[in-house]
CSV table of C-alpha atoms in Angstrom, one decimal:
chain,number,residue,atom,x,y,z
T,1,MET,CA,54.8,23.3,-35.9
T,2,GLN,CA,52.1,25.3,-37.6
T,3,ALA,CA,50.0,25.3,-34.4
T,4,VAL,CA,53.0,26.7,-32.4
T,5,GLY,CA,53.5,29.4,-35.0
T,6,GLN,CA,49.9,30.4,-34.9
T,7,CYS,CA,49.9,30.5,-31.1
T,8,SER,CA,53.0,32.8,-31.0
T,9,VAL,CA,51.5,35.2,-33.5
T,10,CYS,CA,48.3,35.3,-31.6
T,11,ALA,CA,50.1,36.0,-28.3
T,12,SER,CA,52.2,38.9,-29.8
T,13,ARG,CA,49.1,40.5,-31.3
T,14,ALA,CA,47.2,40.2,-28.1
T,15,ALA,CA,50.0,41.6,-26.0
T,16,GLY,CA,50.6,44.5,-28.4
T,17,GLY,CA,47.0,45.4,-28.6
T,18,PHE,CA,46.7,45.3,-24.8
T,19,LEU,CA,49.6,47.8,-24.3
T,20,ARG,CA,48.6,50.3,-27.0
T,21,ASN,CA,44.9,50.5,-25.9
T,22,GLN,CA,45.0,50.5,-22.1
T,23,THR,CA,42.5,53.4,-22.0
T,24,ASP,CA,40.2,52.1,-24.6
T,25,ILE,CA,37.9,49.8,-22.7
T,26,SER,CA,35.8,49.1,-25.7
T,27,LEU,CA,38.8,47.9,-27.7
T,28,LEU,CA,39.9,45.7,-24.8
T,29,ARG,CA,36.5,44.0,-24.8
T,30,THR,CA,36.7,43.5,-28.6
T,31,ASN,CA,40.2,41.9,-28.0
T,32,LYS,CA,39.0,39.5,-25.3
T,33,SER,CA,38.6,36.8,-27.9
T,34,VAL,CA,42.1,37.4,-29.0
T,35,LEU,CA,43.4,37.1,-25.4
T,36,ARG,CA,41.5,33.9,-24.9
T,37,ARG,CA,43.1,32.4,-28.0
T,38,GLY,CA,46.5,33.5,-26.8
T,39,ALA,CA,45.9,32.0,-23.3
T,40,ALA,CA,44.7,28.8,-24.9
T,41,CYS,CA,47.8,28.7,-27.1
T,42,ILE,CA,50.1,29.3,-24.1
T,43,ARG,CA,48.5,26.5,-22.2
T,44,PHE,CA,48.8,24.3,-25.2
T,45,LEU,CA,52.5,25.0,-25.4
T,46,ARG,CA,53.0,24.3,-21.7
T,47,SER,CA,51.2,21.1,-21.9
T,48,GLU,CA,53.2,20.0,-25.0
T,49,SER,CA,56.5,20.9,-23.2
T,50,VAL,CA,55.4,18.9,-20.2
T,51,LEU,CA,54.4,16.1,-22.4
T,52,PHE,CA,57.7,16.0,-24.3
T,53,SER,CA,59.7,16.2,-21.0
T,54,SER,CA,57.7,13.3,-19.6
T,55,ARG,CA,58.2,11.3,-22.8
T,56,LYS,CA,62.0,11.5,-22.7
T,57,PRO,CA,62.6,8.9,-20.1
T,58,ARG,CA,60.2,6.6,-22.0
T,59,VAL,CA,62.2,7.1,-25.1
T,60,GLN,CA,65.4,6.2,-23.3
T,61,LYS,CA,63.7,3.1,-21.8
T,62,LEU,CA,62.5,2.2,-25.1
T,63,GLY,CA,66.0,2.5,-26.4
T,64,GLU,CA,67.3,0.3,-23.6
T,65,GLN,CA,64.7,-2.3,-24.4
T,66,THR,CA,65.7,-2.1,-28.0
T,67,ASP,CA,69.3,-2.7,-27.1
T,68,THR,CA,68.3,-5.6,-24.9
T,69,ALA,CA,66.3,-7.0,-27.7
T,70,HIS,CA,69.3,-6.8,-30.0
T,71,MET,CA,71.4,-8.5,-27.4
T,72,SER,CA,68.9,-11.3,-27.0
T,73,ILE,CA,68.6,-11.8,-30.8
T,74,ALA,CA,72.3,-12.0,-31.3
T,75,PRO,CA,72.8,-15.4,-29.5
T,76,LEU,CA,69.8,-16.7,-31.4
T,77,SER,CA,71.4,-15.8,-34.7
T,78,VAL,CA,74.7,-17.4,-33.5
T,79,GLY,CA,72.8,-20.5,-32.5
T,80,ARG,CA,71.1,-20.7,-35.9
T,81,GLY,CA,74.5,-20.4,-37.5
T,82,CYS,CA,75.9,-23.3,-35.5
T,83,TYR,CA,72.9,-25.4,-36.3
T,84,ALA,CA,73.2,-24.6,-40.0
T,85,SER,CA,76.9,-25.6,-39.8
T,86,SER,CA,76.2,-28.9,-38.1
T,87,PHE,CA,73.3,-29.6,-40.4
T,88,THR,CA,75.6,-29.0,-43.4
T,89,GLN,CA,78.2,-31.4,-41.9
T,90,GLN,CA,75.5,-34.0,-41.4
T,91,MET,CA,74.4,-33.6,-45.0
T,92,GLU,CA,78.0,-34.0,-46.1
T,93,ASN,CA,78.3,-37.2,-43.9
T,94,LEU,CA,75.2,-38.6,-45.6
T,95,SER,CA,77.0,-39.2,-48.9
T,96,HIS,CA,76.5,-42.4,-50.8
T,97,ASP,CA,79.9,-43.8,-49.8
T,98,SER,CA,79.1,-43.0,-46.1
T,99,LEU,CA,75.7,-44.6,-46.3
T,100,ILE,CA,77.2,-47.7,-47.9
T,101,ARG,CA,79.9,-48.0,-45.2
T,102,ARG,CA,77.3,-47.7,-42.5
T,103,ALA,CA,75.1,-50.4,-44.1
T,104,ALA,CA,78.1,-52.7,-44.5
T,105,SER,CA,78.9,-52.2,-40.8
T,106,LEU,CA,75.4,-53.2,-39.9
T,107,VAL,CA,75.6,-56.3,-42.1
T,108,THR,CA,78.9,-57.3,-40.4
T,109,ASP,CA,77.4,-56.8,-37.0
T,110,SER,CA,74.3,-58.8,-37.8
T,111,SER,CA,76.2,-61.7,-39.5
T,112,SER,CA,78.6,-61.8,-36.5
T,113,THR,CA,75.6,-62.1,-34.2
T,114,PHE,CA,74.1,-64.9,-36.4
T,115,LEU,CA,77.5,-66.7,-36.3
T,116,SER,CA,77.8,-66.4,-32.5
T,117,GLN,CA,74.3,-67.9,-31.9
T,118,THR,CA,74.7,-70.8,-34.4
T,119,SER,CA,78.2,-71.5,-33.0
T,120,LEU,CA,76.9,-71.8,-29.5
T,121,ALA,CA,74.0,-74.0,-30.6
T,122,LEU,CA,76.4,-76.3,-32.5
T,123,ILE,CA,78.9,-76.5,-29.6
T,124,ASN,CA,76.1,-77.4,-27.2
T,125,ALA,CA,74.7,-80.0,-29.5
T,126,LEU,CA,78.1,-81.6,-30.0
T,127,THR,CA,78.7,-81.7,-26.3
T,128,ASP,CA,75.4,-83.3,-25.6
T,129,TYR,CA,76.1,-85.9,-28.3
T,130,SER,CA,79.5,-86.7,-26.8
T,131,LYS,CA,77.8,-87.2,-23.4
T,132,ALA,CA,75.2,-89.4,-24.8
T,133,VAL,CA,77.8,-91.6,-26.6
T,134,HIS,CA,79.9,-92.0,-23.5
T,135,THR,CA,76.8,-93.0,-21.5
T,136,ARG,CA,76.0,-95.6,-24.1
T,137,ILE,CA,79.5,-96.9,-24.0
T,138,ALA,CA,79.4,-97.3,-20.2
T,139,VAL,CA,76.1,-99.2,-20.3
T,140,GLN,CA,77.4,-101.4,-23.1
T,141,ARG,CA,80.5,-102.3,-21.4
T,142,ARG,CA,78.7,-103.2,-18.2
T,143,TYR,CA,76.4,-105.4,-20.1
T,144,LEU,CA,79.3,-107.2,-21.9
T,145,ALA,CA,81.0,-107.8,-18.6
T,146,SER,CA,77.9,-109.4,-17.2
T,147,VAL,CA,77.1,-111.6,-20.2
T,148,GLY,CA,76.4,-115.1,-19.0
T,149,LYS,CA,75.9,-114.0,-15.5
T,150,LEU,CA,72.6,-112.3,-15.7
T,151,THR,CA,69.1,-113.7,-15.3
T,152,PRO,CA,66.7,-113.3,-18.2
T,153,ALA,CA,65.0,-110.4,-16.5
T,154,GLU,CA,68.3,-108.6,-15.8
T,155,GLU,CA,69.4,-109.2,-19.4
T,156,ASP,CA,66.1,-107.7,-20.7
T,157,SER,CA,66.5,-104.7,-18.4
T,158,PHE,CA,70.1,-104.1,-19.7
T,159,LEU,CA,69.0,-104.4,-23.3
T,160,GLU,CA,66.2,-101.9,-22.7
T,161,VAL,CA,68.6,-99.4,-21.3
T,162,ILE,CA,71.0,-100.0,-24.2
T,163,ASN,CA,68.3,-99.4,-26.8
T,164,GLY,CA,67.2,-96.2,-25.1
T,165,GLN,CA,70.8,-94.9,-25.2
T,166,ARG,CA,71.0,-95.8,-28.9
T,167,ALA,CA,67.9,-93.7,-29.6
T,168,GLU,CA,69.3,-90.8,-27.5
T,169,VAL,CA,72.5,-90.9,-29.5
T,170,SER,CA,70.6,-90.9,-32.7
T,171,VAL,CA,68.6,-87.9,-31.7
T,172,ARG,CA,71.7,-85.9,-30.6
T,173,LEU,CA,73.4,-86.8,-33.8
T,174,HIS,CA,70.5,-85.5,-35.9
T,175,GLU,CA,70.6,-82.3,-33.9
T,176,CYS,CA,74.3,-81.9,-34.5
T,177,LYS,CA,73.8,-82.2,-38.3
T,178,ARG,CA,71.0,-79.7,-38.3
T,179,PHE,CA,72.9,-77.0,-36.3
T,180,GLU,CA,76.0,-77.7,-38.3
T,181,SER,CA,74.2,-76.9,-41.6
T,182,THR,CA,73.0,-73.6,-40.1
T,183,TRP,CA,76.5,-72.8,-38.8
T,184,ILE,CA,78.1,-73.4,-42.2
T,185,ASN,CA,75.6,-71.0,-43.7
T,186,ALA,CA,76.5,-68.4,-41.0
T,187,VAL,CA,80.2,-68.8,-41.7
T,188,ASN,CA,79.6,-68.3,-45.5
T,189,LEU,CA,77.4,-65.3,-44.7
T,190,CYS,CA,80.1,-63.7,-42.6
T,191,LYS,CA,82.7,-64.2,-45.3
T,192,MET,CA,80.5,-62.4,-47.8
T,193,ALA,CA,79.9,-59.6,-45.3
T,194,ALA,CA,83.6,-59.3,-44.7
T,195,GLU,CA,84.2,-59.0,-48.4
T,196,ALA,CA,81.4,-56.4,-48.8
T,197,ALA,CA,82.7,-54.3,-45.9
T,198,HIS,CA,86.3,-54.4,-47.3
T,199,SER,CA,85.1,-53.3,-50.8
T,200,SER,CA,82.9,-50.5,-49.4
T,201,GLY,CA,85.7,-49.0,-47.2
T,202,ALA,CA,84.4,-50.3,-43.8
T,203,GLU,CA,87.8,-52.0,-43.1
T,204,GLN,CA,87.3,-52.2,-39.3
T,205,GLY,CA,84.1,-54.1,-39.7
T,206,SER,CA,85.7,-56.5,-42.2
T,207,ILE,CA,88.6,-57.2,-39.8
T,208,THR,CA,86.2,-57.8,-36.9
T,209,VAL,CA,84.0,-60.3,-38.7
T,210,ARG,CA,87.0,-62.2,-40.0
T,211,THR,CA,88.3,-62.5,-36.5
T,212,ASN,CA,84.9,-63.8,-35.3
T,213,ILE,CA,85.0,-66.4,-38.0
T,214,GLN,CA,88.4,-67.7,-36.8
T,215,VAL,CA,87.2,-67.8,-33.1
T,216,ALA,CA,84.0,-69.6,-34.1
T,217,GLN,CA,85.9,-72.2,-36.2
T,218,SER,CA,88.4,-72.8,-33.4
T,219,GLN,CA,85.6,-73.3,-30.7
T,220,VAL,CA,83.6,-75.6,-33.0
T,221,GLY,CA,86.7,-77.5,-33.9
T,222,GLU,CA,87.4,-78.3,-30.2
T,223,ALA,CA,83.8,-79.5,-29.8
T,224,ARG,CA,84.1,-81.7,-32.9
T,225,LYS,CA,87.3,-83.3,-31.5
T,226,LEU,CA,85.3,-84.3,-28.4
T,227,SER,CA,82.5,-85.9,-30.5
T,228,ALA,CA,85.1,-87.6,-32.7
T,229,ASP,CA,86.8,-89.1,-29.7
T,230,ALA,CA,83.4,-90.3,-28.5
T,231,ASP,CA,82.7,-91.9,-31.8
T,232,LYS,CA,86.0,-93.6,-31.8
T,233,LYS,CA,85.4,-95.1,-28.4
T,234,LEU,CA,81.9,-96.2,-29.5
T,235,ALA,CA,83.4,-98.0,-32.5
T,236,GLU,CA,85.9,-99.7,-30.2
T,237,THR,CA,83.1,-100.7,-27.9
T,238,LYS,CA,81.2,-102.2,-30.8
T,239,VAL,CA,84.2,-104.3,-31.7
T,240,GLU,CA,84.5,-105.5,-28.1
T,241,GLU,CA,80.8,-106.3,-28.2
T,242,ILE,CA,81.3,-108.5,-31.3
T,243,GLN,CA,84.2,-110.3,-29.8
T,244,ARG,CA,82.6,-110.8,-26.5
T,245,MET,CA,79.4,-112.1,-28.0
T,246,ALA,CA,81.4,-114.4,-30.3
T,247,GLU,CA,83.2,-115.8,-27.3
T,248,TYR,CA,80.0,-116.3,-25.4
T,249,ALA,CA,78.4,-118.1,-28.4
T,250,SER,CA,81.5,-120.3,-28.6
T,251,PHE,CA,81.3,-121.0,-24.9
T,252,LEU,CA,77.6,-122.0,-25.3
T,253,GLU,CA,78.5,-124.3,-28.2
T,254,ASP,CA,81.3,-125.9,-26.3
T,255,GLY,CA,79.0,-126.4,-23.3
T,256,ALA,CA,76.3,-127.9,-25.5
T,257,GLU,CA,78.8,-130.3,-27.2
T,258,ARG,CA,80.2,-131.2,-23.8
T,259,GLU,CA,76.7,-132.0,-22.5
T,260,VAL,CA,76.0,-134.1,-25.6
T,261,HIS,CA,79.2,-136.0,-25.2
T,262,GLU,CA,78.5,-136.6,-21.5
T,263,ALA,CA,75.1,-137.8,-22.3
T,264,TYR,CA,76.5,-140.1,-25.0
T,265,LEU,CA,79.0,-141.6,-22.5
T,266,ARG,CA,76.2,-142.2,-19.9
T,267,GLU,CA,74.2,-144.1,-22.5
T,268,ASP,CA,77.2,-146.3,-23.2
């Protein structure tokens, strides 16, 4: 602003001096420096006006860019607000009670998986034991039906098969006892998990694991019935074996006495 004021004063002085002293050549020469300064000031003013006029669109564009920047920042601020809100909700969900319920749910899930695997193992072991017992019963009855009719080699072959089946039944029974012990531990663990889930507020997990216990007990109970029936039939077969062997021994004794009596009569 000071430069513009100086330039306007210089221009007025130069113009006035030029009009008053047209006939005075010497004064005109002395005022050349003033005219040059005035001309320089005028050029400066023109250049400034052009510069300002050329800058206006840039200022408008800058304003538009600024508005766009504000528009682009607005969604970002809204997104941060939503994230802060969700983060706050997550922090509220991570209370001690909530964490305990989640942990209890994990315990019920894990114990249910443990119970499922041990139940399957025990059921398969009981089924294999029942099959082995029935196989032994079948071989035993065939042997009892053939007593007294077999050659010594055939009898030895039968006895070898019977002994092998006895060993198989013993192995299967041991496997059943081992898996049954693990299964009982799994049931007890599930009961404890159900109680813990109920006390911590995870009621759904408690109900689920109690249902799984009932299903497992029912399935294992059916497999136990099959093995119990097999044991009963095996016991009956053992009784039959005792009776048949007693009859065979009596038959041998009678045959021996008869032979002795016949020999005695021949001597007479």
